[in-house]
Coordinates of C-alpha atoms in Angstrom, one line a residue:
Chain A
M1455 CA -8.3 -6.4 37.8
S1456 CA -9.4 -6.1 34.2
F1457 CA -12.8 -7.1 33.0
V1458 CA -13.5 -8.8 29.7
L1459 CA -16.8 -8.3 28.0
N1460 CA -17.9 -9.9 24.6
K1461 CA -21.0 -9.5 22.6
V1462 CA -21.7 -11.5 19.5
R1463 CA -23.8 -10.0 16.7
R1464 CA -25.0 -13.1 14.6
A1465 CA -24.9 -12.9 10.9
M1466 CA -23.5 -9.3 10.8
Y1467 CA -20.6 -8.3 8.5
L1468 CA -18.6 -5.2 8.1
D1469 CA -15.3 -5.0 6.1
S1470 CA -12.1 -5.0 7.9
V1471 CA -11.3 -1.4 7.4
A1472 CA -14.5 -0.3 8.9
L1473 CA -14.2 -2.6 11.8
M1474 CA -10.6 -1.5 12.5
R1475 CA -11.7 2.2 12.5
L1476 CA -14.5 1.2 15.1
S1477 CA -12.0 -0.8 17.1
R1478 CA -9.6 2.1 17.4
A1479 CA -12.6 4.5 18.5
I1480 CA -13.7 2.1 21.2
A1481 CA -10.1 1.5 22.4
D1482 CA -9.5 5.2 22.9
I1483 CA -12.3 5.4 25.4
D1484 CA -11.0 6.2 28.9
G1485 CA -10.8 3.1 31.0
V1486 CA -10.7 0.7 27.9
E1487 CA -7.5 -1.2 27.9
E1488 CA -8.0 -3.0 24.6
A1489 CA -10.8 -3.4 22.2
A1490 CA -11.5 -5.3 19.0
L1491 CA -14.5 -5.5 16.6
M1492 CA -13.7 -8.6 14.4
M1493 CA -15.5 -11.3 12.4
G1494 CA -15.3 -14.6 14.2
T1495 CA -13.1 -16.3 11.8
P1496 CA -10.6 -19.0 13.1
A1497 CA -7.7 -16.5 12.5
N1498 CA -9.5 -13.7 14.5
H1499 CA -10.4 -16.0 17.3
E1500 CA -6.6 -16.6 17.8
I1501 CA -5.9 -12.8 17.6
M1502 CA -8.5 -12.0 20.2
S1503 CA -7.4 -14.7 22.5
D1504 CA -3.7 -13.7 22.3
A1505 CA -4.9 -10.2 23.0
G1506 CA -6.7 -11.4 26.2
L1507 CA -10.0 -10.3 24.8
M1508 CA -11.9 -13.5 24.7
A1509 CA -14.7 -14.4 27.1
A1510 CA -17.2 -17.4 26.9
E1511 CA -19.6 -15.6 24.5
G1512 CA -17.0 -14.6 22.0
R1513 CA -15.9 -18.2 21.6
T1514 CA -19.3 -19.1 20.3
A1515 CA -18.9 -16.8 17.3
G1516 CA -18.7 -18.3 13.8
G1517 CA -17.0 -16.8 10.7
G1518 CA -20.2 -15.1 9.8
D1519 CA -20.7 -13.5 13.2
L1520 CA -19.3 -10.1 14.4
V1521 CA -17.5 -10.1 17.8
I1522 CA -17.3 -7.0 19.9
A1523 CA -14.6 -7.7 22.4
I1524 CA -13.6 -5.2 25.2
R1525 CA -11.1 -5.4 28.0
A1526 CA -11.5 -2.5 30.5
T1527 CA -10.6 -1.4 34.1
G1528 CA -14.0 -2.5 35.3
E1529 CA -17.5 -3.8 34.4
T1530 CA -19.1 -0.4 34.2
V1531 CA -16.7 1.0 31.8
A1532 CA -16.9 -2.2 29.7
E1533 CA -20.6 -2.0 29.6
A1534 CA -20.6 1.6 28.5
A1535 CA -18.0 1.0 25.8
L1536 CA -20.1 -1.9 24.5
K1537 CA -23.1 0.3 24.3
D1538 CA -21.1 2.9 22.5
A1539 CA -19.8 0.3 20.0
E1540 CA -23.3 -1.1 19.4
A1541 CA -24.5 2.5 18.7
Q1542 CA -21.8 3.2 16.2
L1543 CA -22.5 -0.2 14.4
E1544 CA -26.0 1.1 13.8
A1545 CA -24.8 4.5 12.5
P1546 CA -25.3 4.8 8.8
T1547 CA -21.6 5.8 8.3
A1548 CA -20.4 2.4 9.2
K1549 CA -21.1 1.4 5.5
S1550 CA -19.8 3.0 2.4
E1551 CA -21.6 5.9 0.7
D1552 CA -23.1 3.4 -1.6
A1553 CA -25.0 1.4 1.1
Q1554 CA -28.2 2.8 0.2
A1555 CA -28.0 1.9 -3.6
W1556 CA -28.7 -1.6 -4.9
Q1557 CA -25.8 -3.9 -4.6
A1558 CA -25.2 -7.4 -5.9
R1559 CA -25.0 -9.9 -3.1
T1560 CA -23.0 -12.4 -4.9
L1561 CA -20.3 -12.5 -7.7
R1562 CA -22.8 -14.3 -9.9
S1563 CA -25.3 -11.4 -9.7
A1564 CA -22.5 -8.7 -10.1
V1565 CA -21.4 -10.4 -13.3
A1566 CA -25.0 -10.6 -14.5
A1567 CA -25.4 -6.8 -13.8
M1568 CA -22.2 -5.9 -15.6
P1569 CA -21.7 -8.0 -18.8
G1570 CA -18.0 -8.2 -19.9
A1571 CA -16.6 -8.0 -16.3
N1572 CA -13.1 -9.0 -16.5
L1573 CA -11.5 -8.6 -13.0
A1574 CA -12.5 -9.6 -9.5
L1575 CA -10.8 -7.5 -6.9
I1576 CA -10.9 -9.5 -3.6
S1577 CA -10.3 -8.2 -0.2
V1578 CA -12.5 -10.4 2.0
P1579 CA -11.0 -12.2 5.1
G1580 CA -8.3 -14.6 4.0
D1581 CA -10.2 -17.7 5.1
F1582 CA -12.8 -17.0 2.2
A1583 CA -10.6 -15.3 -0.3
A1584 CA -9.6 -18.4 -2.3
A1585 CA -13.2 -19.5 -2.5
E1586 CA -14.3 -16.2 -4.0
A1587 CA -11.3 -16.2 -6.5
R1588 CA -12.2 -19.7 -7.6
K1589 CA -15.8 -18.6 -8.4
A1590 CA -14.3 -15.6 -10.3
I1591 CA -11.9 -17.6 -12.5
R1592 CA -14.6 -20.2 -13.3
R1593 CA -16.8 -17.3 -14.6
G1594 CA -14.0 -16.2 -16.8
L1595 CA -12.7 -13.3 -14.8
D1596 CA -9.1 -12.7 -13.8
A1597 CA -8.7 -12.2 -10.1
M1598 CA -6.6 -9.9 -7.9
I1599 CA -6.5 -11.2 -4.3
F1600 CA -5.6 -8.4 -1.8
S1601 CA -6.4 -10.5 1.1
D1602 CA -3.6 -12.4 3.0
N1603 CA -3.9 -15.4 5.3
V1604 CA -4.6 -17.7 2.4
S1605 CA -2.8 -21.0 2.8
L1606 CA 0.1 -21.8 0.5
D1607 CA -1.7 -25.0 -0.5
D1608 CA -4.9 -23.0 -1.4
E1609 CA -2.7 -20.5 -3.3
A1610 CA -0.9 -23.2 -5.4
A1611 CA -4.1 -25.2 -6.2
L1612 CA -6.1 -22.0 -7.2
K1613 CA -3.3 -20.9 -9.5
R1614 CA -3.0 -24.3 -11.2
E1615 CA -6.8 -24.2 -11.9
A1616 CA -6.5 -20.6 -13.1
A1617 CA -3.6 -21.5 -15.5
N1618 CA -5.6 -24.3 -16.9
L1619 CA -8.4 -22.0 -17.6
G1620 CA -6.2 -19.2 -19.0
R1621 CA -7.0 -16.9 -16.1
L1622 CA -4.5 -14.8 -14.3
V1623 CA -4.5 -14.7 -10.4
M1624 CA -2.7 -11.7 -8.9
G1625 CA -2.1 -12.5 -5.2
P1626 CA -3.0 -13.5 -2.6
D1627 CA -1.4 -10.7 -0.7
C1628 CA -1.2 -8.6 -3.7
G1629 CA -1.2 -5.0 -2.7
T1630 CA -0.5 -3.2 -5.8
A1631 CA -1.2 -3.4 -9.5
I1632 CA -1.6 -0.9 -12.4
I1633 CA -3.5 -2.6 -15.4
A1634 CA -4.2 -0.8 -18.6
G1635 CA -3.7 2.6 -16.9
T1636 CA -5.9 1.7 -13.9
P1637 CA -4.3 1.8 -10.4
L1638 CA -5.7 -1.0 -8.2
A1639 CA -5.5 -1.1 -4.4
F1640 CA -2.3 0.5 -3.1
A1641 CA -0.9 2.1 -6.3
N1642 CA 0.1 5.6 -7.6
V1643 CA -1.1 7.6 -10.4
V1644 CA 1.8 7.3 -12.9
P1645 CA 1.9 8.3 -16.6
T1646 CA 1.2 5.6 -19.1
G1647 CA 4.4 4.5 -20.9
D1648 CA 6.3 1.5 -22.3
I1649 CA 7.7 -0.2 -19.1
G1650 CA 5.9 -3.2 -17.8
I1651 CA 6.5 -4.5 -14.3
V1652 CA 5.9 -7.9 -12.7
G1653 CA 6.3 -7.7 -9.0
A1654 CA 6.0 -10.1 -6.1
S1655 CA 6.0 -6.9 -3.9
G1656 CA 3.7 -4.1 -3.5
T1657 CA 6.0 -1.3 -2.3
G1658 CA 8.7 -2.6 -4.8
I1659 CA 6.2 -1.8 -7.6
Q1660 CA 5.3 1.5 -6.2
E1661 CA 8.9 2.7 -5.6
I1662 CA 9.9 1.5 -9.1
S1663 CA 6.8 3.0 -11.0
C1664 CA 7.1 6.3 -9.0
L1665 CA 10.8 6.7 -9.7
I1666 CA 10.1 5.9 -13.6
A1667 CA 7.4 8.6 -13.4
Q1668 CA 9.6 11.2 -11.8
S1669 CA 12.2 10.7 -14.5
G1670 CA 9.8 11.3 -17.3
G1671 CA 8.9 7.5 -18.0
G1672 CA 5.6 5.7 -17.8
I1673 CA 4.3 2.3 -17.1
S1674 CA 2.3 0.0 -19.5
H1675 CA 1.2 -2.4 -16.8
A1676 CA 2.3 -3.4 -13.2
I1677 CA 1.2 -6.8 -12.5
G1678 CA 1.4 -7.9 -8.9
V1679 CA 1.6 -11.6 -8.3
G1680 CA 1.9 -11.9 -4.4
G1681 CA 4.9 -12.5 -2.3
R1682 CA 4.8 -16.4 -2.5
D1683 CA 4.3 -16.8 -6.3
L1684 CA 8.0 -17.6 -6.8
K1685 CA 8.0 -20.2 -4.0
S1686 CA 8.7 -23.8 -5.2
E1687 CA 5.2 -24.9 -4.1
V1688 CA 3.5 -22.3 -6.5
G1689 CA 6.3 -22.5 -9.1
G1690 CA 5.9 -18.8 -10.3
I1691 CA 2.7 -19.7 -12.1
S1692 CA 1.4 -16.1 -12.1
T1693 CA 4.8 -14.6 -12.7
L1694 CA 5.2 -16.8 -15.8
M1695 CA 1.7 -15.9 -17.2
A1696 CA 2.4 -12.2 -16.5
L1697 CA 5.7 -12.4 -18.4
D1698 CA 3.8 -14.0 -21.3
A1699 CA 1.2 -11.3 -21.2
L1700 CA 3.9 -8.6 -21.3
R1701 CA 5.7 -10.2 -24.2
N1702 CA 2.5 -10.2 -26.3
D1703 CA 1.7 -6.7 -25.2
P1704 CA 2.7 -4.2 -28.0
A1705 CA 2.6 -1.3 -25.5
T1706 CA 5.4 -3.0 -23.5
R1707 CA 8.9 -2.2 -24.6
H1708 CA 11.0 -3.1 -21.4
I1709 CA 10.1 -5.7 -18.7
V1710 CA 11.0 -5.3 -15.0
V1711 CA 10.8 -8.2 -12.6
V1712 CA 11.1 -7.4 -8.9
A1713 CA 10.9 -10.1 -6.1
K1714 CA 12.6 -11.8 -3.3
P1715 CA 15.2 -14.4 -4.5
P1716 CA 13.3 -17.6 -5.5
G1717 CA 14.7 -21.2 -5.4
A1718 CA 17.1 -22.2 -8.2
D1719 CA 14.4 -24.2 -9.9
V1720 CA 12.0 -21.3 -10.2
T1721 CA 14.7 -18.8 -11.1
A1722 CA 15.6 -21.0 -14.0
K1723 CA 11.9 -21.0 -15.2
V1724 CA 11.8 -17.1 -14.9
L1725 CA 15.1 -16.6 -16.6
S1726 CA 14.0 -18.9 -19.5
R1727 CA 10.7 -17.1 -19.9
L1728 CA 12.5 -13.7 -19.8
A1729 CA 14.7 -14.9 -22.6
D1730 CA 11.7 -16.1 -24.6
A1731 CA 10.2 -12.7 -24.2
G1732 CA 12.8 -11.3 -26.4
K1733 CA 12.5 -7.8 -25.0
P1734 CA 15.1 -6.0 -22.9
A1735 CA 14.4 -6.8 -19.3
T1736 CA 15.7 -5.8 -15.9
L1737 CA 15.7 -8.3 -13.0
C1738 CA 15.8 -7.2 -9.4
L1739 CA 15.8 -10.0 -6.9
M1740 CA 16.3 -8.3 -3.6
G1741 CA 19.3 -9.8 -1.9
A1742 CA 20.2 -12.3 -4.6
E1743 CA 23.8 -13.3 -5.7
P1744 CA 24.7 -12.5 -9.3
L1745 CA 23.1 -14.9 -11.8
D1746 CA 24.0 -16.2 -15.2
L1747 CA 21.7 -14.3 -17.5
P1748 CA 20.2 -14.4 -20.9
S1749 CA 21.7 -11.7 -23.2
N1750 CA 18.6 -9.4 -23.0
V1751 CA 18.4 -9.5 -19.2
T1752 CA 20.2 -7.2 -16.8
Q1753 CA 20.4 -7.9 -13.1
V1754 CA 20.2 -5.1 -10.6
Y1755 CA 20.2 -4.9 -6.9
S1756 CA 18.1 -2.0 -5.8
L1757 CA 14.6 -0.7 -6.8
R1758 CA 16.3 2.6 -7.8
D1759 CA 18.6 0.8 -10.2
A1760 CA 15.7 -1.2 -11.6
A1761 CA 13.8 2.0 -12.3
F1762 CA 16.7 3.8 -13.9
G1763 CA 17.8 0.6 -15.7
A1764 CA 14.5 0.2 -17.4
L1765 CA 14.7 4.0 -18.4
G1766 CA 18.3 3.4 -19.9
L1767 CA 19.6 6.1 -17.6
D1768 CA 22.5 6.2 -15.1
A1769 CA 21.0 6.4 -11.4
P1770 CA 21.7 9.8 -10.0
M1771 CA 23.1 10.3 -6.5
A1772 CA 21.8 13.4 -4.6
T1773 CA 24.4 15.0 -2.3
A1774 CA 23.9 14.0 1.4
P1775 CA 22.8 16.9 3.8
S1776 CA 25.6 18.9 5.4
E1777 CA 25.0 17.9 8.9
P1778 CA 27.6 16.7 11.4
A1779 CA 27.9 12.9 11.5
R1780 CA 27.0 11.2 14.8
E1781 CA 28.2 8.1 16.5
G1782 CA 25.8 5.2 16.6
E1783 CA 23.8 3.1 14.3
I1784 CA 20.9 3.6 11.9
L1785 CA 17.5 2.6 12.9
G1786 CA 14.9 2.0 10.0
L1787 CA 11.3 2.2 10.8
Y1788 CA 9.8 1.2 7.6
S1789 CA 6.1 0.7 6.5
G1790 CA 7.1 -0.8 3.1
G1791 CA 8.5 -4.3 3.2
T1792 CA 10.5 -4.1 0.0
L1793 CA 11.9 -0.6 0.9
A1794 CA 13.1 -2.2 4.1
A1795 CA 14.7 -5.0 2.1
E1796 CA 16.3 -2.4 -0.3
A1797 CA 17.9 -0.7 2.8
Q1798 CA 19.2 -4.0 3.9
V1799 CA 20.7 -4.7 0.4
I1800 CA 22.5 -1.3 0.3
L1801 CA 24.0 -1.5 3.9
L1802 CA 25.0 -5.0 3.3
G1803 CA 26.8 -4.0 0.0
Q1804 CA 28.6 -1.4 2.0
G1805 CA 30.1 -4.0 4.3
D1806 CA 28.0 -2.9 7.4
S1807 CA 26.7 -5.4 10.0
L1808 CA 22.9 -5.2 10.4
R1809 CA 19.9 -6.9 11.6
S1810 CA 16.2 -7.1 10.8
N1811 CA 12.9 -8.7 11.7
A1812 CA 12.5 -9.2 7.9
A1813 CA 16.2 -10.1 7.2
I1814 CA 17.3 -10.7 3.6
P1815 CA 20.0 -13.4 3.0
G1816 CA 23.2 -12.4 4.8
V1817 CA 21.5 -10.2 7.4
S1818 CA 20.9 -11.4 11.0
N1819 CA 17.8 -11.5 13.0
E1820 CA 16.9 -8.8 15.5
D1821 CA 19.0 -10.5 18.2
G1822 CA 22.2 -9.5 16.1
T1823 CA 24.3 -6.3 16.2
G1824 CA 24.7 -3.3 13.9
H1825 CA 22.1 -1.3 12.2
L1826 CA 18.5 -2.3 12.8
I1827 CA 16.0 -2.2 9.9
L1828 CA 12.4 -3.0 10.9
D1829 CA 9.7 -3.8 8.6
L1830 CA 6.6 -2.5 10.5
G1831 CA 4.2 -3.9 8.0
D1832 CA 5.3 -7.4 9.2
D1833 CA 2.6 -9.6 10.7
V1834 CA 4.0 -9.3 14.2
Y1835 CA 3.2 -5.6 14.2
T1836 CA -0.1 -5.7 12.0
R1837 CA -2.0 -8.8 13.4
G1838 CA -5.4 -7.4 13.9
R1839 CA -4.3 -3.9 13.4
P1840 CA -4.1 -1.7 10.1
H1841 CA -1.0 -1.6 8.1
P1842 CA 1.2 1.3 8.8
M1843 CA 0.6 2.7 5.2
I1844 CA -3.1 3.0 6.2
D1845 CA -2.5 4.1 9.8
P1846 CA 0.9 5.7 10.3
G1847 CA 0.1 5.7 14.1
V1848 CA 1.4 2.2 14.0
R1849 CA 4.9 3.7 13.8
D1850 CA 4.4 6.3 16.7
T1851 CA 5.7 4.3 19.6
P1852 CA 9.0 3.1 18.1
L1853 CA 9.6 6.5 16.6
I1854 CA 8.9 8.4 19.8
E1855 CA 11.2 6.0 21.7
A1856 CA 14.0 6.6 19.0
L1857 CA 13.8 10.2 19.2
S1858 CA 15.1 10.1 22.8
R1859 CA 18.0 7.7 22.0
T1860 CA 21.5 8.9 22.0
D1861 CA 23.0 5.8 20.8
I1862 CA 21.2 5.9 17.5
A1863 CA 22.8 8.2 14.8
V1864 CA 20.1 8.2 12.2
I1865 CA 16.4 7.3 12.1
L1866 CA 15.6 6.1 8.7
L1867 CA 11.8 6.4 7.6
D1868 CA 9.7 6.0 4.4
V1869 CA 6.5 7.7 3.6
V1870 CA 4.3 5.9 1.0
I1871 CA 1.4 7.7 -0.5
G1872 CA -1.2 6.9 -3.3
Y1873 CA -4.5 5.1 -3.5
G1874 CA -5.2 3.2 -0.2
A1875 CA -2.7 4.9 1.8
H1876 CA -3.3 7.5 4.6
D1877 CA -4.5 10.9 3.7
D1878 CA -1.6 12.8 5.0
P1879 CA 1.2 10.6 6.4
A1880 CA 3.6 13.6 6.4
Q1881 CA 1.6 15.8 8.7
H1882 CA 1.2 12.8 11.0
L1883 CA 4.9 12.3 11.1
A1884 CA 5.5 16.1 11.4
Q1885 CA 3.3 16.3 14.5
I1886 CA 4.9 13.4 16.3
I1887 CA 8.5 14.9 15.5
A1888 CA 7.5 18.3 16.7
E1889 CA 6.2 17.0 20.0
H1890 CA 9.1 14.6 20.8
R1891 CA 12.3 15.8 19.0
T1892 CA 15.1 17.4 21.1
D1893 CA 18.4 18.9 20.2
A1894 CA 20.0 15.4 21.3
S1895 CA 17.6 13.5 18.9
P1896 CA 19.2 11.5 16.1
H1897 CA 19.1 12.8 12.4
L1898 CA 15.8 12.0 10.5
I1899 CA 16.0 10.9 6.9
T1900 CA 13.1 9.7 4.6
S1901 CA 11.9 9.5 1.0
V1902 CA 8.4 10.0 -0.4
T1903 CA 7.2 7.1 -2.6
G1904 CA 4.6 8.7 -4.8
T1905 CA 3.8 11.3 -7.5
E1906 CA 2.5 14.6 -8.1
A1907 CA -0.7 13.2 -9.4
D1908 CA -1.4 11.3 -6.2
R1909 CA -4.2 12.8 -4.0
Q1910 CA -1.7 13.4 -1.1
V1911 CA 0.6 15.2 -3.7
R1912 CA 4.3 14.3 -3.4
S1913 CA 5.8 17.8 -3.3
S1914 CA 3.2 18.7 -0.4
Q1915 CA 4.3 15.7 1.6
L1916 CA 8.0 16.6 0.9
N1917 CA 7.6 20.2 2.0
R1918 CA 5.8 19.3 5.1
L1919 CA 8.6 16.9 6.2
V1920 CA 11.3 19.3 5.3
Q1921 CA 9.5 21.9 7.6
A1922 CA 9.6 19.4 10.3
G1923 CA 13.4 19.1 10.0
V1924 CA 13.5 15.7 8.1
H1925 CA 15.9 15.3 5.4
V1926 CA 14.1 14.1 2.3
A1927 CA 16.1 12.1 -0.3
P1928 CA 14.7 11.6 -3.9
S1929 CA 14.6 7.8 -3.5
N1930 CA 14.7 5.3 -0.7
A1931 CA 18.1 4.1 -1.9
E1932 CA 19.5 7.6 -1.7
A1933 CA 17.9 8.0 1.8
V1934 CA 20.0 4.9 2.9
Y1935 CA 23.2 6.2 1.3
W1936 CA 22.5 9.6 3.2
A1937 CA 22.0 7.8 6.4
R1938 CA 25.3 6.1 6.1
A1939 CA 27.1 9.5 5.3
L1940 CA 25.8 10.7 8.7
V1941 CA 27.1 8.0 10.8
T1942 CA 30.7 7.9 12.0
Chain B
M1289 CA -13.6 -23.3 -21.5
S1290 CA -12.2 -19.8 -21.6
E1291 CA -9.9 -18.0 -23.8
K1292 CA -6.6 -16.7 -22.5
S1293 CA -6.7 -13.6 -20.3
N1294 CA -6.8 -10.4 -22.3
L1295 CA -7.0 -8.2 -19.3
L1296 CA -4.1 -6.0 -20.5
Q1297 CA -6.2 -4.7 -23.4
G1298 CA -8.5 -3.1 -21.0
P1299 CA -10.7 -1.3 -20.2
L1300 CA -11.2 -2.8 -16.8
K1301 CA -14.7 -3.8 -15.6
V1302 CA -14.2 -4.7 -12.0
V1303 CA -16.2 -6.7 -9.6
N1304 CA -15.2 -5.6 -6.0
I1305 CA -15.7 -8.2 -3.2
G1306 CA -14.5 -7.0 0.1
L1307 CA -13.3 -3.5 1.1
D1308 CA -15.9 -1.0 0.0
S1309 CA -13.2 1.7 -0.2
F1310 CA -11.6 0.1 -3.2
A1311 CA -14.9 0.2 -5.2
D1312 CA -15.2 3.9 -4.2
E1313 CA -11.6 4.7 -5.3
L1314 CA -12.1 2.9 -8.7
K1315 CA -15.4 4.7 -9.2
S1316 CA -13.8 8.0 -8.7
Q1317 CA -11.3 7.2 -11.6
G1318 CA -14.2 6.4 -13.8
V1319 CA -13.8 2.7 -13.8
E1320 CA -16.9 0.5 -14.2
V1321 CA -17.3 -1.3 -11.0
Q1322 CA -20.1 -3.6 -9.5
N1323 CA -19.6 -3.8 -5.7
V1324 CA -20.7 -7.0 -4.0
D1325 CA -22.5 -6.6 -0.7
W1326 CA -20.4 -9.5 0.5
S1327 CA -21.0 -11.4 3.8
P1328 CA -19.4 -14.8 4.7
P1329 CA -21.0 -17.6 2.9
A1330 CA -22.0 -20.9 4.4
S1331 CA -22.8 -19.3 7.9
G1332 CA -19.1 -18.2 8.0
D1333 CA -17.6 -21.8 7.9
P1334 CA -14.6 -21.4 5.6
R1335 CA -14.3 -25.1 4.9
M1336 CA -18.0 -25.2 3.8
A1337 CA -17.4 -22.1 1.7
A1338 CA -14.5 -23.6 0.1
L1339 CA -16.4 -26.8 -0.7
L1340 CA -19.3 -24.9 -2.1
S1341 CA -17.1 -22.9 -4.4
K1342 CA -15.5 -26.1 -5.7
L1343 CA -19.1 -27.4 -6.4
G1344 CA -19.7 -24.2 -8.4
S1345 CA -22.2 -22.4 -6.1

């Protein structure tokens, strides 16, 4: 019978990345079934309860308290693991390298210490993110909110206030931006150029900006707006402000918009603003039907076509690997949500039947039939766990299972590198493949979203994957076409 | 009270509130950053924190 042990450390805070790292270390101890170190916010209470990690003490924790929650095979193991966790919390490495230096305790004192501050990058727990962003915009800063779990009502109210103040709010749940040549959060090192991107999707911005970079182009700015900005409740406030900013930006020659399809009312606003911009524009609404467009706007249906459309080039198509085709279906195990959406758009366009946990219009949910495209960055997989772009281990279990399946023809993967991402995702994948692949395993196809200037170095990642027997396509779109070519 | 955002003109001067790693990565690029040693305000009560932010604290 399992034993659940909780300890609450009052008024102690560590950021979520540090806590996830500690949680994983404690969960790996022999005899520990599950472990979590989390702030006691309402959302985290729910996660820990659902995971069977809550005891009476944990339930007393407030949002400013840290909960150590352990479920183990017995009381002795749990006590030992708790002692280990507390020792690690006291270790100096639990905080960043700057922990010893003076640091502002509030936004106000940070702004006082750095006159001319112009952007607040906010990644606190979602329950507090809107409050911090509100302080930032009222002090004259624009805000990028990386945090998720901000309510739609809070997002709409915050963006309305920001618009009245003339401030731009990127996010919530904004994973990627490149502003004035500076990559923020999960972004890649791309050359500066004349293409401006407005994106409601992090990996969408990453794939488009990297494909542009690989073909010799560059990015003026990539403005993330968060996945819900184009919902009717928010009305595209940040998207419209970003389009105005790019219209007025002399460095931007061509504008790209990437998002999920919005409602008709918001679509009309975006098209009208694109027409006003008067610059050539490429519109990529993943899974949308063809639209009536202003004369300066071209609609495309994939991230690859968005990149090459902005460059004014025809999108190339690399030749598929010369491997025997197999009977079966494609299984997509994606870390990037918009890369998973692009796979669906392409397969649907080929008339295939498919299903997904993050289905675009026209695709059935996981209970359907046909190819299965999984977005492993979806909340179902990441609640209380790191995103698979940070910790590729999140993909291990479904990948290992798929490598033994004879009814799957192709396993389709993505590898996303750059700031924020894992140090060496290709090596992690290669190791899993080397340990679990057999002669009967499905074909493996991937692409690498990134550039040579990223610290993981795209060509190094690519070579490692090729050595591991993975076919690496130049883009996610081509990876999907290759996958189809290897299915009978 | 404020003029319109001129963020795109750069250079960025970033106040980082949350993940320390974001501040470290920006500093490594030579971006001017002030990292806030943040902890949940209002004893960790999100509703109280929201109220305080609306009152300008």
